Amino acid sequence: MKEADLKVLTGKDLVAVLDFRKLPKVLLHEHLDGGVRPSTVIELARENGYGGLPTEDAGELAAWFHRGAQKGNLPEYLEGFQHTCGVMQTKEALQRVAYEFLEDMKQDGVVYSEVRFAPLLHTEGGLTQDEVVNSVLAGLRHGEKDFGVKWGLIICALRHLDSSLEAAELAIRWRDAGVVGFDLAGGESGFPPKKHIDAFHAIQRANFQITIHAGEAFGLESIWQALQYCGAHRLGHATRLRDDIQIREDGSLKLGILAQYVLDRRIPLEMCLYSNLHTGACKNLTEHPFGLFFRNGFRVCLNTDDRLMSDTTMTKETVLATELFDLSLAELERLNMNAVKSAFAPFDTRVDIIYNTIKAGYAAIRGERE
Ligand code: ADE
Ligand code: ZN
C-alpha cells in the first residue's frame, strides 16, 4: 500500500490494513493489580498458599474476572482486586508482576507506560509499604533492562481510607527511584477528593505531580474538587465532564465553565473505554464522550485501566477507538502525542520519546508500507 493511502484511511478501513500492535503507544493509566496475567495469579496463589481463587484454570479465571467486572458499577468492578492483591503479598510476587507488566507492554507495542497501585494493599504478609514499593521498582527496572520499555510508577491512595497523607509521603520518599506521581483511586461515590486535601497539599509542597480518578462514578463536583481543591494535573477518566457540554441544534458546542477550563488549561484526560463500559461510567460505547472531547481539542489519551478485569490491551483500546470514532493514522499519532506530553516523566525524557519514538515511529510506519 502507498503512503498516501494510509494517510486517507480511517476507522475500519485503517484497522483492516494496519498492524495496531506495532503502532508506538503511550499508556498513562493502568493499575498494576488490575493487569496481572491469570496464569501468574494461579502460580502465585499456589506458591504462597493463597486459597481464595474461584478456579485454577487460567482461561476460566480470566473469564471469571471479566464477568465480575461487567456488572455496570464501580464497587462491584473493584471486587476482583481482592484476589490479585491477595497473591501480591511478597517481594518476589511484586517483582514478578511488575516485570511481567513491562513484558506485556512490549508485546502490546507500548513504548512508555505509567503504572499505578496502592502499596497499603500489599502489606498483609508483613511487608512494609517501603518494601512493597522497593520490590515493584526492582521488577520495573529489571523489565526495562530486558524489554526496553520506559516507565514511571504512580502511588495510589484509596478514597475510602484515611491513610492518604501516608501514601503521599511514601510517593515523595521514592521520587528519585522512579515514582513519578500520586493518585486517588477506589470507589468514587460518597468519597469526595477534598477529604484528602492534606495529602494533596503535601504533594504540592513537594513540587510533585497529581492525577486523580474523577468523573468516573460521580459527576462534575468530583472533577471540580479534583482540580480546584486538590490541584490535579491530570484526570483519570473524567467521563462525566460530558455533563458540562451542550450540543446545540447546529452542532456547535456550548461549554460550561468547568469544561472550558479543562479545555483551556489543556488538562489531560486519561480515558479508558472498555473499563467505562464495564463500570457503567458510560451506557454504551457509541455514546462515549471520547470522540466529542478529542474532536473538540480536549487533551485526551487512550488507556487500559485494568487489563485483566476489562479483558483489554492498548492495542484493543486503539482498535476500538479507531472503529468507533473513525480515527485516522494522523489522529492516532496525535492521541499518543497527547499522552506523552501529559506524562509525569521529566521533560527531557518526554522530548526524547516525542521525537525519537513517536514521531519517528509513525513516520516509519508510513514509510514501511510504501
Ligand atoms: N482501581 C482500579 N480500577 C479502578 C477504577 N476504574 N476506578 C477507581 N479505582 C480503580
Ligand atoms: Zn483507574
mmCIF file of C-alpha atoms and ligand atoms in Angstrom:
data_model
loop_
_atom_site.group_PDB
_atom_site.id
_atom_site.type_symbol
_atom_site.label_atom_id
_atom_site.label_comp_id
_atom_site.label_asym_id
_atom_site.label_seq_id
_atom_site.Cartn_x
_atom_site.Cartn_y
_atom_site.Cartn_z
ATOM 1 C CA MET A 1 0.000 0.000 0.000
ATOM 2 C CA LYS A 2 1.176 3.537 -0.776
ATOM 3 C CA GLU A 3 1.941 6.106 1.887
ATOM 4 C CA ALA A 4 -0.857 8.307 0.520
ATOM 5 C CA ASP A 5 -3.431 5.548 1.007
ATOM 6 C CA LEU A 6 -2.532 5.089 4.649
ATOM 7 C CA LYS A 7 -2.939 8.810 5.118
ATOM 8 C CA VAL A 8 -6.521 8.826 3.880
ATOM 9 C CA LEU A 9 -7.773 5.633 5.502
ATOM 10 C CA THR A 10 -9.857 5.896 8.665
ATOM 11 C CA GLY A 11 -11.802 3.678 11.033
ATOM 12 C CA LYS A 12 -12.429 0.069 9.979
ATOM 13 C CA ASP A 13 -10.523 0.571 6.696
ATOM 14 C CA LEU A 14 -7.412 1.527 8.639
ATOM 15 C CA VAL A 15 -7.885 -1.364 11.067
ATOM 16 C CA ALA A 16 -8.069 -3.743 8.091
ATOM 17 C CA VAL A 17 -4.599 -2.869 6.760
ATOM 18 C CA LEU A 18 -2.517 -1.819 9.763
ATOM 19 C CA ASP A 19 -0.959 -3.958 12.483
ATOM 20 C CA PHE A 20 -2.110 -1.914 15.509
ATOM 21 C CA ARG A 21 0.154 -3.850 17.835
ATOM 22 C CA LYS A 22 3.157 -2.287 16.084
ATOM 23 C CA LEU A 23 1.947 1.290 16.495
ATOM 24 C CA PRO A 24 4.057 3.045 19.151
ATOM 25 C CA LYS A 25 1.663 3.644 22.037
ATOM 26 C CA VAL A 26 1.847 5.501 25.346
ATOM 27 C CA LEU A 27 -0.160 4.298 28.344
ATOM 28 C CA LEU A 28 -0.632 6.551 31.372
ATOM 29 C CA HIS A 29 -3.413 4.823 33.309
ATOM 30 C CA GLU A 30 -3.067 1.162 34.221
ATOM 31 C CA HIS A 31 -3.357 -0.482 37.648
ATOM 32 C CA LEU A 32 -0.601 -2.971 38.467
ATOM 33 C CA ASP A 33 -3.065 -5.157 40.375
ATOM 34 C CA GLY A 34 -5.619 -4.850 37.553
ATOM 35 C CA GLY A 35 -3.342 -6.252 34.877
ATOM 36 C CA VAL A 36 -1.846 -9.413 36.375
ATOM 37 C CA ARG A 37 -1.712 -12.385 33.991
ATOM 38 C CA PRO A 38 -4.291 -15.032 35.002
ATOM 39 C CA SER A 39 -1.585 -17.743 34.866
ATOM 40 C CA THR A 40 0.570 -15.669 37.219
ATOM 41 C CA VAL A 41 -2.319 -15.208 39.655
ATOM 42 C CA ILE A 42 -2.686 -19.008 39.786
ATOM 43 C CA GLU A 43 1.037 -19.708 40.161
ATOM 44 C CA LEU A 44 1.476 -17.090 42.868
ATOM 45 C CA ALA A 45 -1.567 -18.426 44.720
ATOM 46 C CA ARG A 46 -0.006 -21.917 44.705
ATOM 47 C CA GLU A 47 3.429 -20.653 45.777
ATOM 48 C CA ASN A 48 2.064 -18.555 48.595
ATOM 49 C CA GLY A 49 -0.697 -20.824 49.845
ATOM 50 C CA TYR A 50 -3.468 -18.391 48.847
ATOM 51 C CA GLY A 51 -6.633 -20.450 48.808
ATOM 52 C CA GLY A 52 -9.284 -17.946 47.737
ATOM 53 C CA LEU A 53 -9.288 -18.318 43.931
ATOM 54 C CA PRO A 54 -12.546 -19.456 42.328
ATOM 55 C CA THR A 55 -10.701 -21.739 39.827
ATOM 56 C CA GLU A 56 -7.175 -22.856 38.965
ATOM 57 C CA ASP A 57 -7.713 -22.847 35.219
ATOM 58 C CA ALA A 58 -6.177 -19.739 33.635
ATOM 59 C CA GLY A 59 -8.839 -19.356 30.922
ATOM 60 C CA GLU A 60 -11.671 -19.806 33.399
ATOM 61 C CA LEU A 61 -10.056 -17.427 35.849
ATOM 62 C CA ALA A 62 -9.678 -14.727 33.190
ATOM 63 C CA ALA A 63 -13.361 -15.189 32.279
ATOM 64 C CA TRP A 64 -14.324 -15.074 35.983
ATOM 65 C CA PHE A 65 -12.536 -11.724 36.487
ATOM 66 C CA HIS A 66 -14.060 -10.334 33.332
ATOM 67 C CA ARG A 67 -17.584 -11.492 34.221
ATOM 68 C CA GLY A 68 -17.263 -9.965 37.679
ATOM 69 C CA ALA A 69 -16.120 -6.667 36.217
ATOM 70 C CA GLN A 70 -19.098 -6.275 33.895
ATOM 71 C CA LYS A 71 -21.755 -5.586 36.484
ATOM 72 C CA GLY A 72 -22.145 -1.966 35.450
ATOM 73 C CA ASN A 73 -20.971 -0.298 38.655
ATOM 74 C CA LEU A 74 -17.594 0.595 40.125
ATOM 75 C CA PRO A 75 -17.879 -1.052 43.584
ATOM 76 C CA GLU A 76 -18.588 -4.484 42.040
ATOM 77 C CA TYR A 77 -15.969 -3.913 39.341
ATOM 78 C CA LEU A 78 -13.414 -3.482 42.115
ATOM 79 C CA GLU A 79 -14.299 -6.739 43.916
ATOM 80 C CA GLY A 80 -11.918 -8.893 41.847
ATOM 81 C CA PHE A 81 -8.931 -6.957 43.172
ATOM 82 C CA GLN A 82 -9.086 -8.832 46.468
ATOM 83 C CA HIS A 83 -7.635 -11.854 44.644
ATOM 84 C CA THR A 84 -4.919 -10.089 42.646
ATOM 85 C CA CYS A 85 -3.858 -8.178 45.747
ATOM 86 C CA GLY A 86 -4.223 -11.409 47.743
ATOM 87 C CA VAL A 87 -1.442 -13.067 45.738
ATOM 88 C CA MET A 88 0.802 -9.966 45.644
ATOM 89 C CA GLN A 89 1.972 -10.021 49.254
ATOM 90 C CA THR A 90 5.642 -10.997 48.935
ATOM 91 C CA LYS A 91 8.660 -9.196 47.487
ATOM 92 C CA GLU A 92 9.073 -11.893 44.836
ATOM 93 C CA ALA A 93 5.420 -11.735 43.776
ATOM 94 C CA LEU A 94 5.503 -7.934 43.481
ATOM 95 C CA GLN A 95 8.738 -8.009 41.478
ATOM 96 C CA ARG A 96 7.363 -10.658 39.164
ATOM 97 C CA VAL A 97 4.110 -8.838 38.458
ATOM 98 C CA ALA A 98 5.985 -5.582 37.764
ATOM 99 C CA TYR A 99 8.468 -7.350 35.474
ATOM 100 C CA GLU A 100 5.725 -9.131 33.551
ATOM 101 C CA PHE A 101 3.844 -5.866 33.239
ATOM 102 C CA LEU A 102 6.677 -4.433 31.142
ATOM 103 C CA GLU A 103 6.963 -7.654 29.135
ATOM 104 C CA ASP A 104 3.241 -7.324 28.327
ATOM 105 C CA MET A 105 3.742 -3.662 27.405
ATOM 106 C CA LYS A 106 6.474 -4.626 24.952
ATOM 107 C CA GLN A 107 4.164 -7.237 23.371
ATOM 108 C CA ASP A 108 1.444 -4.610 23.086
ATOM 109 C CA GLY A 109 3.647 -2.001 21.374
ATOM 110 C CA VAL A 110 3.694 0.331 24.372
ATOM 111 C CA VAL A 111 6.861 2.439 24.452
ATOM 112 C CA TYR A 112 6.261 4.361 27.685
ATOM 113 C CA SER A 113 3.921 3.413 30.475
ATOM 114 C CA GLU A 114 2.872 4.741 33.860
ATOM 115 C CA VAL A 115 1.565 2.065 36.164
ATOM 116 C CA ARG A 116 -0.133 2.691 39.499
ATOM 117 C CA PHE A 117 -1.014 0.788 42.650
ATOM 118 C CA ALA A 118 -1.844 1.228 46.326
ATOM 119 C CA PRO A 119 1.082 -0.134 48.419
ATOM 120 C CA LEU A 120 -1.127 -0.362 51.506
ATOM 121 C CA LEU A 121 -2.999 -3.271 49.906
ATOM 122 C CA HIS A 122 0.192 -5.353 49.825
ATOM 123 C CA THR A 123 1.187 -5.343 53.489
ATOM 124 C CA GLU A 124 -0.930 -8.274 54.722
ATOM 125 C CA GLY A 125 2.057 -10.636 54.513
ATOM 126 C CA GLY A 126 4.146 -8.416 56.776
ATOM 127 C CA LEU A 127 5.924 -6.206 54.221
ATOM 128 C CA THR A 128 6.272 -2.534 54.995
ATOM 129 C CA GLN A 129 4.964 -0.082 52.394
ATOM 130 C CA ASP A 130 8.563 0.926 51.611
ATOM 131 C CA GLU A 131 9.450 -2.719 50.950
ATOM 132 C CA VAL A 132 6.404 -3.030 48.728
ATOM 133 C CA VAL A 133 7.386 -0.007 46.634
ATOM 134 C CA ASN A 134 11.028 -1.083 46.509
ATOM 135 C CA SER A 135 10.038 -4.532 45.199
ATOM 136 C CA VAL A 136 7.805 -3.118 42.453
ATOM 137 C CA LEU A 137 10.542 -0.686 41.420
ATOM 138 C CA ALA A 138 13.067 -3.553 41.253
ATOM 139 C CA GLY A 139 10.721 -5.508 38.961
ATOM 140 C CA LEU A 140 10.211 -2.462 36.725
ATOM 141 C CA ARG A 141 13.945 -1.765 36.468
ATOM 142 C CA HIS A 142 14.574 -5.393 35.539
ATOM 143 C CA GLY A 143 11.749 -5.291 32.987
ATOM 144 C CA GLU A 144 13.102 -2.108 31.397
ATOM 145 C CA LYS A 145 16.511 -3.747 31.066
ATOM 146 C CA ASP A 146 15.072 -6.809 29.331
ATOM 147 C CA PHE A 147 12.287 -5.237 27.261
ATOM 148 C CA GLY A 148 13.380 -1.618 26.730
ATOM 149 C CA VAL A 149 10.035 -0.121 27.759
ATOM 150 C CA LYS A 150 10.300 3.131 29.720
ATOM 151 C CA TRP A 151 8.053 3.584 32.751
ATOM 152 C CA GLY A 152 7.025 5.638 35.757
ATOM 153 C CA LEU A 153 5.298 4.433 38.932
ATOM 154 C CA ILE A 154 2.315 6.239 40.491
ATOM 155 C CA ILE A 155 1.365 5.657 44.120
ATOM 156 C CA CYS A 156 -2.379 5.478 44.823
ATOM 157 C CA ALA A 157 -4.182 6.458 47.969
ATOM 158 C CA LEU A 158 -7.651 4.980 48.465
ATOM 159 C CA ARG A 159 -10.643 7.267 48.756
ATOM 160 C CA HIS A 160 -12.443 5.279 51.463
ATOM 161 C CA LEU A 161 -9.431 5.167 53.810
ATOM 162 C CA ASP A 162 -7.881 7.899 55.921
ATOM 163 C CA SER A 163 -4.273 6.992 55.116
ATOM 164 C CA SER A 164 -3.799 9.249 52.076
ATOM 165 C CA LEU A 165 -1.224 11.528 53.727
ATOM 166 C CA GLU A 166 0.907 8.481 54.498
ATOM 167 C CA ALA A 167 0.602 7.377 50.848
ATOM 168 C CA ALA A 168 1.582 10.866 49.659
ATOM 169 C CA GLU A 169 4.658 10.889 51.885
ATOM 170 C CA LEU A 170 5.573 7.434 50.594
ATOM 171 C CA ALA A 171 5.319 8.658 46.988
ATOM 172 C CA ILE A 172 7.534 11.659 47.729
ATOM 173 C CA ARG A 173 10.101 9.458 49.514
ATOM 174 C CA TRP A 174 10.553 7.291 46.406
ATOM 175 C CA ARG A 175 10.504 10.036 43.776
ATOM 176 C CA ASP A 176 14.188 9.701 42.933
ATOM 177 C CA ALA A 177 13.833 5.967 42.333
ATOM 178 C CA GLY A 178 11.089 6.018 39.696
ATOM 179 C CA VAL A 179 7.895 7.151 41.448
ATOM 180 C CA VAL A 180 6.540 9.966 39.287
ATOM 181 C CA GLY A 181 3.260 10.927 40.923
ATOM 182 C CA PHE A 182 0.303 10.394 43.213
ATOM 183 C CA ASP A 183 -3.306 9.298 42.562
ATOM 184 C CA LEU A 184 -6.558 8.814 44.424
ATOM 185 C CA ALA A 185 -8.379 5.610 43.440
ATOM 186 C CA GLY A 186 -11.203 3.370 44.679
ATOM 187 C CA GLY A 187 -14.978 3.864 44.888
ATOM 188 C CA GLU A 188 -15.789 7.471 43.957
ATOM 189 C CA SER A 189 -19.378 7.954 45.024
ATOM 190 C CA GLY A 190 -19.547 9.146 48.642
ATOM 191 C CA PHE A 191 -15.783 9.765 48.834
ATOM 192 C CA PRO A 192 -15.035 13.277 47.550
ATOM 193 C CA PRO A 193 -11.380 14.054 46.770
ATOM 194 C CA LYS A 194 -11.294 17.115 49.022
ATOM 195 C CA LYS A 195 -11.443 14.802 52.063
ATOM 196 C CA HIS A 196 -7.826 14.021 51.203
ATOM 197 C CA ILE A 197 -6.710 17.624 50.939
ATOM 198 C CA ASP A 198 -3.786 17.199 53.363
ATOM 199 C CA ALA A 199 -2.257 14.540 51.133
ATOM 200 C CA PHE A 200 -2.588 16.735 48.045
ATOM 201 C CA HIS A 201 -1.124 19.728 49.848
ATOM 202 C CA ALA A 202 1.881 17.598 50.843
ATOM 203 C CA ILE A 203 2.367 16.621 47.195
ATOM 204 C CA GLN A 204 2.037 20.227 46.046
ATOM 205 C CA ARG A 205 4.515 21.496 48.646
ATOM 206 C CA ALA A 206 6.983 18.890 47.364
ATOM 207 C CA ASN A 207 6.536 20.171 43.780
ATOM 208 C CA PHE A 208 5.292 16.715 42.863
ATOM 209 C CA GLN A 209 2.626 15.505 40.433
ATOM 210 C CA ILE A 210 -1.028 14.626 40.851
ATOM 211 C CA THR A 211 -3.579 12.653 38.887
ATOM 212 C CA ILE A 212 -6.992 11.826 40.364
ATOM 213 C CA HIS A 213 -9.720 9.367 39.365
ATOM 214 C CA ALA A 214 -12.646 11.740 38.898
ATOM 215 C CA GLY A 215 -15.834 11.861 36.854
ATOM 216 C CA GLU A 216 -15.992 8.075 36.560
ATOM 217 C CA ALA A 217 -18.633 7.030 39.105
ATOM 218 C CA PHE A 218 -19.557 10.565 40.151
ATOM 219 C CA GLY A 219 -20.154 13.798 38.302
ATOM 220 C CA LEU A 220 -18.862 17.325 37.832
ATOM 221 C CA GLU A 221 -18.474 18.092 41.536
ATOM 222 C CA SER A 222 -15.804 15.390 41.791
ATOM 223 C CA ILE A 223 -13.904 16.724 38.764
ATOM 224 C CA TRP A 224 -14.124 20.282 40.062
ATOM 225 C CA GLN A 225 -12.830 19.289 43.506
ATOM 226 C CA ALA A 226 -10.005 17.254 41.980
ATOM 227 C CA LEU A 227 -8.855 20.279 40.002
ATOM 228 C CA GLN A 228 -9.636 23.212 42.243
ATOM 229 C CA TYR A 229 -9.228 21.801 45.753
ATOM 230 C CA CYS A 230 -6.648 19.110 45.129
ATOM 231 C CA GLY A 231 -4.592 20.601 42.280
ATOM 232 C CA ALA A 232 -4.802 17.612 39.908
ATOM 233 C CA HIS A 233 -2.503 17.935 36.894
ATOM 234 C CA ARG A 234 -4.371 15.150 35.083
ATOM 235 C CA LEU A 235 -7.731 13.439 35.494
ATOM 236 C CA GLY A 236 -8.374 9.702 35.439
ATOM 237 C CA HIS A 237 -11.458 9.060 33.239
ATOM 238 C CA ALA A 238 -13.318 12.421 33.523
ATOM 239 C CA THR A 239 -16.074 10.769 31.504
ATOM 240 C CA ARG A 240 -18.763 12.807 33.261
ATOM 241 C CA LEU A 241 -17.235 16.068 32.036
ATOM 242 C CA ARG A 242 -19.702 15.422 29.220
ATOM 243 C CA ASP A 243 -22.396 16.695 31.639
ATOM 244 C CA ASP A 244 -20.890 20.191 31.267
ATOM 245 C CA ILE A 245 -21.187 20.281 27.476
ATOM 246 C CA GLN A 246 -24.320 21.009 25.467
ATOM 247 C CA ILE A 247 -24.583 20.323 21.753
ATOM 248 C CA ARG A 248 -26.680 22.989 20.026
ATOM 249 C CA GLU A 249 -29.030 22.178 17.163
ATOM 250 C CA ASP A 250 -26.482 23.418 14.601
ATOM 251 C CA GLY A 251 -23.914 21.012 16.047
ATOM 252 C CA SER A 252 -21.837 23.682 17.791
ATOM 253 C CA LEU A 253 -20.894 23.216 21.444
ATOM 254 C CA LYS A 254 -21.792 25.243 24.482
ATOM 255 C CA LEU A 255 -19.220 24.524 27.171
ATOM 256 C CA GLY A 256 -19.867 25.077 30.855
ATOM 257 C CA ILE A 257 -17.149 26.890 32.789
ATOM 258 C CA LEU A 258 -15.565 23.687 34.094
ATOM 259 C CA ALA A 259 -15.336 22.077 30.648
ATOM 260 C CA GLN A 260 -13.993 25.359 29.242
ATOM 261 C CA TYR A 261 -11.349 25.443 31.985
ATOM 262 C CA VAL A 262 -10.298 21.837 31.269
ATOM 263 C CA LEU A 263 -10.042 22.638 27.550
ATOM 264 C CA ASP A 264 -8.213 25.951 28.001
ATOM 265 C CA ARG A 265 -5.740 24.660 30.582
ATOM 266 C CA ARG A 266 -5.040 21.573 28.443
ATOM 267 C CA ILE A 267 -5.844 19.275 31.383
ATOM 268 C CA PRO A 268 -5.033 15.719 30.243
ATOM 269 C CA LEU A 269 -7.937 13.260 30.410
ATOM 270 C CA GLU A 270 -6.850 9.635 30.849
ATOM 271 C CA MET A 271 -9.814 7.943 29.167
ATOM 272 C CA CYS A 272 -10.491 4.198 29.427
ATOM 273 C CA LEU A 273 -13.171 2.959 27.018
ATOM 274 C CA TYR A 274 -13.772 -0.694 27.937
ATOM 275 C CA SER A 275 -13.450 -0.034 31.652
ATOM 276 C CA ASN A 276 -16.035 2.774 31.396
ATOM 277 C CA LEU A 277 -18.454 0.374 29.765
ATOM 278 C CA HIS A 278 -17.878 -2.238 32.471
ATOM 279 C CA THR A 279 -18.258 0.144 35.422
ATOM 280 C CA GLY A 280 -21.292 1.874 33.929
ATOM 281 C CA ALA A 281 -19.448 5.206 33.529
ATOM 282 C CA CYS A 282 -20.940 5.192 30.020
ATOM 283 C CA LYS A 283 -24.140 3.474 28.889
ATOM 284 C CA ASN A 284 -22.704 2.229 25.631
ATOM 285 C CA LEU A 285 -19.505 2.788 23.721
ATOM 286 C CA THR A 286 -21.010 4.606 20.743
ATOM 287 C CA GLU A 287 -22.182 7.337 23.113
ATOM 288 C CA HIS A 288 -18.833 7.532 24.911
ATOM 289 C CA PRO A 289 -17.693 11.182 25.021
ATOM 290 C CA PHE A 290 -14.139 10.331 23.948
ATOM 291 C CA GLY A 291 -14.879 11.246 20.324
ATOM 292 C CA LEU A 292 -16.586 14.509 21.286
ATOM 293 C CA PHE A 293 -13.705 15.521 23.549
ATOM 294 C CA PHE A 294 -10.991 14.550 21.067
ATOM 295 C CA ARG A 295 -12.556 16.232 18.046
ATOM 296 C CA ASN A 296 -13.071 19.439 20.012
ATOM 297 C CA GLY A 297 -9.498 19.827 21.147
ATOM 298 C CA PHE A 298 -9.522 18.382 24.659
ATOM 299 C CA ARG A 299 -6.238 16.728 25.578
ATOM 300 C CA VAL A 300 -7.433 13.125 25.742
ATOM 301 C CA CYS A 301 -5.473 9.910 25.582
ATOM 302 C CA LEU A 302 -6.381 6.220 25.492
ATOM 303 C CA ASN A 303 -5.721 3.879 28.406
ATOM 304 C CA THR A 304 -6.450 0.359 29.604
ATOM 305 C CA ASP A 305 -7.226 0.913 33.340
ATOM 306 C CA ASP A 306 -7.307 -2.801 34.268
ATOM 307 C CA ARG A 307 -6.246 -5.189 31.521
ATOM 308 C CA LEU A 308 -7.269 -8.304 33.418
ATOM 309 C CA MET A 309 -10.670 -7.138 34.670
ATOM 310 C CA SER A 310 -11.612 -5.395 31.440
ATOM 311 C CA ASP A 311 -10.013 -8.025 29.174
ATOM 312 C CA THR A 312 -8.210 -5.334 27.248
ATOM 313 C CA THR A 313 -4.853 -4.136 25.920
ATOM 314 C CA MET A 314 -3.634 -0.857 24.435
ATOM 315 C CA THR A 315 -3.937 -2.456 21.013
ATOM 316 C CA LYS A 316 -7.595 -3.346 21.669
ATOM 317 C CA GLU A 317 -8.411 0.129 23.036
ATOM 318 C CA THR A 318 -6.760 1.730 19.998
ATOM 319 C CA VAL A 319 -8.609 -0.505 17.535
ATOM 320 C CA LEU A 320 -11.882 0.138 19.353
ATOM 321 C CA ALA A 321 -11.423 3.928 19.344
ATOM 322 C CA THR A 322 -10.401 3.882 15.681
ATOM 323 C CA GLU A 323 -13.530 1.955 14.692
ATOM 324 C CA LEU A 324 -15.956 3.842 16.941
ATOM 325 C CA PHE A 325 -14.725 7.335 16.132
ATOM 326 C CA ASP A 326 -13.405 6.777 12.616
ATOM 327 C CA LEU A 327 -9.863 7.830 13.517
ATOM 328 C CA SER A 328 -7.022 8.301 11.030
ATOM 329 C CA LEU A 329 -3.360 7.397 11.449
ATOM 330 C CA ALA A 330 -2.533 11.073 11.988
ATOM 331 C CA GLU A 331 -5.141 11.193 14.768
ATOM 332 C CA LEU A 332 -3.672 8.098 16.400
ATOM 333 C CA GLU A 333 -0.300 9.803 16.361
ATOM 334 C CA ARG A 334 -1.893 12.902 17.919
ATOM 335 C CA LEU A 335 -3.504 10.824 20.676
ATOM 336 C CA ASN A 336 -0.163 9.328 21.597
ATOM 337 C CA MET A 337 1.460 12.762 21.439
ATOM 338 C CA ASN A 338 -1.233 13.940 23.866
ATOM 339 C CA ALA A 339 -0.272 11.093 26.179
ATOM 340 C CA VAL A 340 3.461 11.636 26.102
ATOM 341 C CA LYS A 341 3.083 15.402 26.535
ATOM 342 C CA SER A 342 0.994 14.664 29.636
ATOM 343 C CA ALA A 343 3.339 12.041 31.095
ATOM 344 C CA PHE A 344 4.860 12.603 34.524
ATOM 345 C CA ALA A 345 8.317 11.677 33.186
ATOM 346 C CA PRO A 346 10.832 14.542 33.195
ATOM 347 C CA PHE A 347 10.690 16.997 30.271
ATOM 348 C CA ASP A 348 13.886 15.667 28.656
ATOM 349 C CA THR A 349 12.525 12.130 28.621
ATOM 350 C CA ARG A 350 9.255 13.328 27.106
ATOM 351 C CA VAL A 351 11.040 15.260 24.356
ATOM 352 C CA ASP A 352 13.175 12.221 23.616
ATOM 353 C CA ILE A 353 10.103 9.975 23.338
ATOM 354 C CA ILE A 354 8.229 12.523 21.210
ATOM 355 C CA TYR A 355 10.980 12.879 18.616
ATOM 356 C CA ASN A 356 12.797 9.566 18.691
ATOM 357 C CA THR A 357 9.922 7.196 19.323
ATOM 358 C CA ILE A 358 6.510 8.651 18.469
ATOM 359 C CA LYS A 359 7.254 10.938 15.522
ATOM 360 C CA ALA A 360 9.972 8.635 14.194
ATOM 361 C CA GLY A 361 7.804 5.556 14.758
ATOM 362 C CA TYR A 362 4.747 6.883 12.918
ATOM 363 C CA ALA A 363 6.929 8.166 10.078
ATOM 364 C CA ALA A 364 8.485 4.712 9.771
ATOM 365 C CA ILE A 365 5.056 3.102 9.667
ATOM 366 C CA ARG A 366 4.022 5.377 6.833
ATOM 367 C CA GLY A 367 7.332 4.674 5.053
ATOM 368 C CA GLU A 368 7.308 0.927 5.706
ATOM 369 C CA ARG A 369 4.146 0.482 3.705
ATOM 370 C CA GLU A 370 5.272 2.278 0.522
HETATM 371 N N1 ADE B 1 -8.873 0.844 40.810
HETATM 372 C C1 ADE B 1 -8.744 0.017 39.765
HETATM 373 N N2 ADE B 1 -9.548 0.385 38.756
HETATM 374 C C2 ADE B 1 -10.198 1.490 39.181
HETATM 375 C C3 ADE B 1 -11.151 2.350 38.608
HETATM 376 N N3 ADE B 1 -11.603 2.155 37.371
HETATM 377 N N4 ADE B 1 -11.616 3.379 39.340
HETATM 378 C C4 ADE B 1 -11.167 3.585 40.590
HETATM 379 N N5 ADE B 1 -10.248 2.823 41.172
HETATM 380 C C5 ADE B 1 -9.769 1.780 40.484
HETATM 381 ZN ZN ZN B 2 -8.090 3.533 37.143
#
